[in-house]
XYZ file of C-alpha atoms in Angstrom:
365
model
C 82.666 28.327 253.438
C 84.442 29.234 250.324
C 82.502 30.507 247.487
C 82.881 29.432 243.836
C 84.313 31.724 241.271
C 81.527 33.380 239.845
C 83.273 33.838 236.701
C 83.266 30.024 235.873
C 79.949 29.554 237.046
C 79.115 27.722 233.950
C 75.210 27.028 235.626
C 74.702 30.631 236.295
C 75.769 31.324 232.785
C 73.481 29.031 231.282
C 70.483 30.115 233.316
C 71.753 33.566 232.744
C 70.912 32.603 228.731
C 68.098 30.946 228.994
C 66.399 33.542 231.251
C 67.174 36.261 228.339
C 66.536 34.153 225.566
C 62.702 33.085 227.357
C 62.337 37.247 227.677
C 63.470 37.920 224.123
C 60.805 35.517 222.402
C 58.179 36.344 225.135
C 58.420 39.908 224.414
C 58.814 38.944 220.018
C 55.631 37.176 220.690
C 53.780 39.912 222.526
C 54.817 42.366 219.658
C 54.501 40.066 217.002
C 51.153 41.637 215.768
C 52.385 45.627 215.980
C 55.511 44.502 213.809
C 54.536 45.248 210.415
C 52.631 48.380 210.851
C 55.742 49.863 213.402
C 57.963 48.882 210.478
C 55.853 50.708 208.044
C 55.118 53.532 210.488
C 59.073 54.038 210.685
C 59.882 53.823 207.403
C 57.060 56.637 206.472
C 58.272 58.935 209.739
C 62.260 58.839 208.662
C 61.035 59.803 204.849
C 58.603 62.450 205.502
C 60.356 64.068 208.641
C 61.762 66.839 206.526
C 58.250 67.630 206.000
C 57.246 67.547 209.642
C 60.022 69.560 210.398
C 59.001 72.267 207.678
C 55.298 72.084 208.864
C 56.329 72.905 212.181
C 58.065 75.778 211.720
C 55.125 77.279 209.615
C 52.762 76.194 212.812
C 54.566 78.459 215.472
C 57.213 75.845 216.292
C 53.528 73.637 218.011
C 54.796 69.820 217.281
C 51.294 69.025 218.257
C 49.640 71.029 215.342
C 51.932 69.696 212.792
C 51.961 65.897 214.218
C 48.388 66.291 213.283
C 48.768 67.878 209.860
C 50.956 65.566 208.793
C 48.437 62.613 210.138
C 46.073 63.751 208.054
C 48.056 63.864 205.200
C 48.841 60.469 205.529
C 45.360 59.383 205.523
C 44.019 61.725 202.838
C 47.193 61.050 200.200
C 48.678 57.567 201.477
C 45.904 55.437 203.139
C 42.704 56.340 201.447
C 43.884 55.983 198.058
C 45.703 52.435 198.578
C 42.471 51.450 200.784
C 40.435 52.636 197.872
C 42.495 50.172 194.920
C 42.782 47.592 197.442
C 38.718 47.600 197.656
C 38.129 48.372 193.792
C 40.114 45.197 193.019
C 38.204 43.420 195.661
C 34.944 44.210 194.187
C 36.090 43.540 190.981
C 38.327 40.105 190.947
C 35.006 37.692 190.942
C 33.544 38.648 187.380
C 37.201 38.530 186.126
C 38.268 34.946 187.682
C 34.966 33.664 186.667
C 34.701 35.090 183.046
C 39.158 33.671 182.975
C 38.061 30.205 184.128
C 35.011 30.314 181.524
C 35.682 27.619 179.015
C 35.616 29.839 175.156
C 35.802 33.065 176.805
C 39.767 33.566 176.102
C 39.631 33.560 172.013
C 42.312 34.104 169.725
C 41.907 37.140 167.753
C 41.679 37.220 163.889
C 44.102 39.989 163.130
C 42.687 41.147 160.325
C 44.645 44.277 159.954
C 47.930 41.977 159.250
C 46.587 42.037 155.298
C 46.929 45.943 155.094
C 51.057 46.086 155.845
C 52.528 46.667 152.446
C 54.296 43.840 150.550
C 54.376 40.916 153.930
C 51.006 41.753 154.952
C 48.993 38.816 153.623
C 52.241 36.525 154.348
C 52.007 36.814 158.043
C 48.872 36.694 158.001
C 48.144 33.306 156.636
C 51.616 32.830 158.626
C 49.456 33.205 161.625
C 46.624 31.421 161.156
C 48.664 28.667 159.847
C 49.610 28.951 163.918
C 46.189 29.029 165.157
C 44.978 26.432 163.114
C 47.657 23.718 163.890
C 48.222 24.118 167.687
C 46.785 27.815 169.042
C 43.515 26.524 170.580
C 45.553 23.950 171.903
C 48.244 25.987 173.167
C 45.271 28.592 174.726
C 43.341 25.245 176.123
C 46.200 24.502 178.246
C 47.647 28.052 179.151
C 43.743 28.855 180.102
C 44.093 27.543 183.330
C 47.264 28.975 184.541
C 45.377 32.629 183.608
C 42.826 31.738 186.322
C 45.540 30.206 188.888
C 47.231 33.513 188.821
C 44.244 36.085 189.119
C 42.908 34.198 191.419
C 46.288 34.343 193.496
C 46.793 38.476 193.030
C 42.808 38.173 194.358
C 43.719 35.940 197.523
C 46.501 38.671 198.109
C 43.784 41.470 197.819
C 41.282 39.924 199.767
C 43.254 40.134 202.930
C 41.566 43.837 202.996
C 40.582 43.441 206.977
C 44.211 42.773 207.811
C 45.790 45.865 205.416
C 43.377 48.086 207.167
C 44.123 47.069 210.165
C 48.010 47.117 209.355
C 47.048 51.003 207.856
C 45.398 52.294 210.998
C 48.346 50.800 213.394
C 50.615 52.594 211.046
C 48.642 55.818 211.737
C 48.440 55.449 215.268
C 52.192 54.629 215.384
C 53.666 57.471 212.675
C 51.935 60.119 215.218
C 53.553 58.930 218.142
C 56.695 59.042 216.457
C 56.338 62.107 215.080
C 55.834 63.467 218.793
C 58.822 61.562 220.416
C 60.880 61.437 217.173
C 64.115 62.729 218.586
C 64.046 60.626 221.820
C 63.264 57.180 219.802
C 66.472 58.229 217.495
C 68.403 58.855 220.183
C 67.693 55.735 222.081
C 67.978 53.248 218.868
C 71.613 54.940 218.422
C 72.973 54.497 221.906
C 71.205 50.764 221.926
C 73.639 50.780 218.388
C 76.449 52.440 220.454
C 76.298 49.693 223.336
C 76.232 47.065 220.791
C 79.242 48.116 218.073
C 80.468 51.639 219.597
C 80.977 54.199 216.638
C 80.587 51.372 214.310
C 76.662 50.964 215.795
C 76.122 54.106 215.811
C 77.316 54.447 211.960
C 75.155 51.368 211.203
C 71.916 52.884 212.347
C 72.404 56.426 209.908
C 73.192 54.312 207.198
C 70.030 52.211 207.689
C 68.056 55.499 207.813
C 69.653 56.646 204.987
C 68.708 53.635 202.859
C 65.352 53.688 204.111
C 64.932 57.279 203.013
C 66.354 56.213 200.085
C 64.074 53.473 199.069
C 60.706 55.292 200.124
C 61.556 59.112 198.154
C 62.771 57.337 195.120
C 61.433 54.041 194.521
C 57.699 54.183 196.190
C 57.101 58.072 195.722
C 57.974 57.614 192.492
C 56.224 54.546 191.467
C 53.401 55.961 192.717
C 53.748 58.989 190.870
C 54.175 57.127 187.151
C 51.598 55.024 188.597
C 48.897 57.832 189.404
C 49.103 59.712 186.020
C 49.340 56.018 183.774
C 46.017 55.814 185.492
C 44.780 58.491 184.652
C 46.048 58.269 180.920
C 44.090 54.932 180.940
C 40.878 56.400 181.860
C 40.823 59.546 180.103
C 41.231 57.502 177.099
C 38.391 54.953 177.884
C 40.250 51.615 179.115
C 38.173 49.494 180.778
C 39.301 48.275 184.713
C 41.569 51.151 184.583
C 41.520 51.149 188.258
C 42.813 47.521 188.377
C 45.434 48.113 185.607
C 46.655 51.043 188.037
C 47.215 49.139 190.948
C 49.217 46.597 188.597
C 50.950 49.307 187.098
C 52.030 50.419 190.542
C 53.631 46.990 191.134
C 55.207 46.994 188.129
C 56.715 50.301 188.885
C 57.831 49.341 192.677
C 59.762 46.464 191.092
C 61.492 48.822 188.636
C 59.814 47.399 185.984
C 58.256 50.458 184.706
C 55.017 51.481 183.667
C 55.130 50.371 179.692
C 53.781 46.963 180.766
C 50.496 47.867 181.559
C 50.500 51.270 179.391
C 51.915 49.377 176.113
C 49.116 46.646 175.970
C 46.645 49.322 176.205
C 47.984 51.007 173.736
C 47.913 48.274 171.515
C 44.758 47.363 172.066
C 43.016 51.010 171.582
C 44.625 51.058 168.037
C 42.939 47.168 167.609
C 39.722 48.207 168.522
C 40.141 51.104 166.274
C 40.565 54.139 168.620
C 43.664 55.817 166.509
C 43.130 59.317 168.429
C 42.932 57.868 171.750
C 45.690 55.385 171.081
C 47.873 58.216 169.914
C 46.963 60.573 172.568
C 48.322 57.618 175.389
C 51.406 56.567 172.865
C 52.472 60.883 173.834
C 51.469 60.330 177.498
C 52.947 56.973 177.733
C 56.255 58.209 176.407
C 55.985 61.642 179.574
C 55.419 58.769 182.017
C 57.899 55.992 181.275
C 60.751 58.830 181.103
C 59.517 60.427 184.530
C 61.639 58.480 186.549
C 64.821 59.428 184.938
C 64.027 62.384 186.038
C 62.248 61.881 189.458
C 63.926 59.414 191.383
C 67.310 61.302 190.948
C 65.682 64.693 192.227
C 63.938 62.089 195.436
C 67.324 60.715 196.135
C 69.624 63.027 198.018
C 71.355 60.663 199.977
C 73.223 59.431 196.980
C 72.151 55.429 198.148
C 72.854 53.423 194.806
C 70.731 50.220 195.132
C 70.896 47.557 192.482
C 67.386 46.993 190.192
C 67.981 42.869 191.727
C 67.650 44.262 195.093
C 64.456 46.013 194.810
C 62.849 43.248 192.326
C 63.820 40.649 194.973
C 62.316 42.616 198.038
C 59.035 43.670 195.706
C 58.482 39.614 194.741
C 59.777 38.753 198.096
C 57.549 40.813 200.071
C 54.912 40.432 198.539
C 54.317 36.899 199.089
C 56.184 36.834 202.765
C 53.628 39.586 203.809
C 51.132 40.559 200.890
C 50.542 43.711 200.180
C 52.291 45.427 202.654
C 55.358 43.619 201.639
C 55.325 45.867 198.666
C 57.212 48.610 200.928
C 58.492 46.599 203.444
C 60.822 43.863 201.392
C 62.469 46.513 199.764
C 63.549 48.800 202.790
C 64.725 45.624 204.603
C 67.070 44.334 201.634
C 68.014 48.146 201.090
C 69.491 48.597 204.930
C 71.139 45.081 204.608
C 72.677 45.794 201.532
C 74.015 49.843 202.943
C 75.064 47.573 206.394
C 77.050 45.037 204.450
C 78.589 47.284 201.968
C 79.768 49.664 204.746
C 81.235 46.493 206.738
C 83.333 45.111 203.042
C 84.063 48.476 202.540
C 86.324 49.234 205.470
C 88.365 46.079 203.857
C 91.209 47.467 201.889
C 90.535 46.771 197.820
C 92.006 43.693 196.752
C 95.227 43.721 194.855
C 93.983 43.286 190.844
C 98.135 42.173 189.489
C 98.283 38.516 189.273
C 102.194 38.987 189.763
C 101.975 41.308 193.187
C 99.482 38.180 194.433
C 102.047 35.403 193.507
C 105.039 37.679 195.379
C 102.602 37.831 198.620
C 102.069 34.157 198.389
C 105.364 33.826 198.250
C 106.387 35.862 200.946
């Protein structure tokens, strides 16, 4: 009996297919609930390894010992603290969407203080109230309920505490078996990379570590530094929620957006309720903080990975309401490796010829 040519076996083929693609989303949906915190467990092992690397050699060269050091470094000075803000904001979100949605609560100030500027003082201030008077409790009236829509959004996103936890101790459990087998998981992600593109695979994969290394040293180390010592700023001087206004500076500062938004309001505000000193002493420290990352995120960045501000604002907003809170680090570092991948790929195009007159002669040709 003759036998068909397996090569044109267009059944087997198909079967072939569907029997891989059945395996693929099988094992997707196994692994589905691991996938965020092995994401965020990778992206904290390829940014910190220097510093495992380091630890072990002061431990005797005992991967154990410093597997474990570094674990609890991650819990004391990553987990804790975010677990902390996450639960402060918890705590405190009812009292502030209930005294937003209060009807009279949100009042327009009086300004006052607008009569002592020399020479247009009294001008803008009956300027003002000329405002307030003929549409400002109207304009507040309808804005009012927008204010409660949103906090009670950034609330919803808080509230999901359980889940981050949960997300927080996978990450844990995940980062320390990394650390242990970190050289073997490299090396089998690059030859899987290898088998796929060859050299080009195997390029693809160090770039993506490179722009994930990238993202978490300068973008989230820093943030959280600016973010750390505007908080403190705001409660050495005597803000109220200062806790709150820290985790909000720290999304402010993930996006790029800096630290000024939360740290200028205050300012103004200390200087309104009459504070001078105070409001001076966090105008100095405002200025040390808003600069820091000028100086900061170059010293974090070694790799020399130049990502645009619309790329990290997109994966910050992005993120954040694909995944809540832990999209905060995860939509950036997965627009970052994109962007290094797809560079590198237009890249090894020659540049396009910029002489309108050496185009025509081509087209010509």
């Amino acid at each position: 009996m003759t036998q068909p040519d397996r090569r044109y076996d267009l059944p087997t083929i198909i079967f072939g297919v569907l029997f891989i693609a059945i395996m693929i989303v099988a094992s997707f949906w196994v692994v589905q609930p691991f996938i965020l915190g092995f994401a965020w467990a990778g992206m904290v092992v390829i940014a910190t390894w220097p510093v495992l690397i380091k630890i072990q050699n002061l431990l005797w060269g005992r991967r154990s010992l410093a597997v474990l050091v570094m674990v609890v470094l991650l819990l004391l000075l990553f987990v804790l603290p975010i677990a902390l803000l996450i639960s402060s904001v918890v705590d405190n979100s009812a009292p502030m969407v209930a005294w937003v949605n209060e009807p009279g609560k949100i009042q327009i100030p009086d300004l006052e203080w607008l009569r002592s500027i020399p020479l247009v003082g009294d001008r803008v201030f009956n300027s003002y109230h000329l405002l307030v008077n003929t549409g400002g409790t109207a304009l507040i009236a309808k804005v009012q309920p927008y204010f409660g829509q949103t906090a009670t959004w950034f609330v919803t996103q808080a509230a999901h505490i359980g889940r981050f936890l949960v997300h927080c101790a996978l990450m844990l459990l995940f980062s320390a078996l990394l650390y242990a087998r970190g050289e073997q998981v490299a090396m089998a992600i690059r030859h899987f990379a290898v088998r796929l593109g060859a050299a080009r695979g195997d390029a693809a994969v160090v770039l993506g570590g490179q722009a994930i290394r990238a993202v978490a040293l300068g973008v989230v180390v820093t943030a959280l530094v600016q973010s750390v010592l505007g908080g403190i700023g705001l409660a050495v001087s005597g803000i109220p929620a200062a806790t709150l206004l820290t985790v909000l500076m720290f999304v402010f500062c993930v996006a790029q957006l800096g630290p000024l938004l939360v740290l200028i309001p205050a300012i103004i505000w200390l200087y309104w309720s009459g504070e001078t000193t105070w409001g001076t002493v966090l105008l100095v420290w405002s200025c040390v903080v808003g600069t820091l990352d000028n100086f900061l995120r170059p010293a974090l960045i070694r790799m020399g990975a130049d990502l645009p501000l619309i790329l990290i604002l997109s994966g910050v907003i992005g993120g954040l309401l694909a995944f809540g809170m832990i999209g905060l680090f995860i939509g950036p570092v997965v627009l970052a490796v994109s962007y290094r991948l797809l560079s590198a790929w237009v890249n090894q195009a020659p540049v396009p010829v910029t002489d309108a007159e050496e185009i025509e002669k081509e087209l010509e040709q």
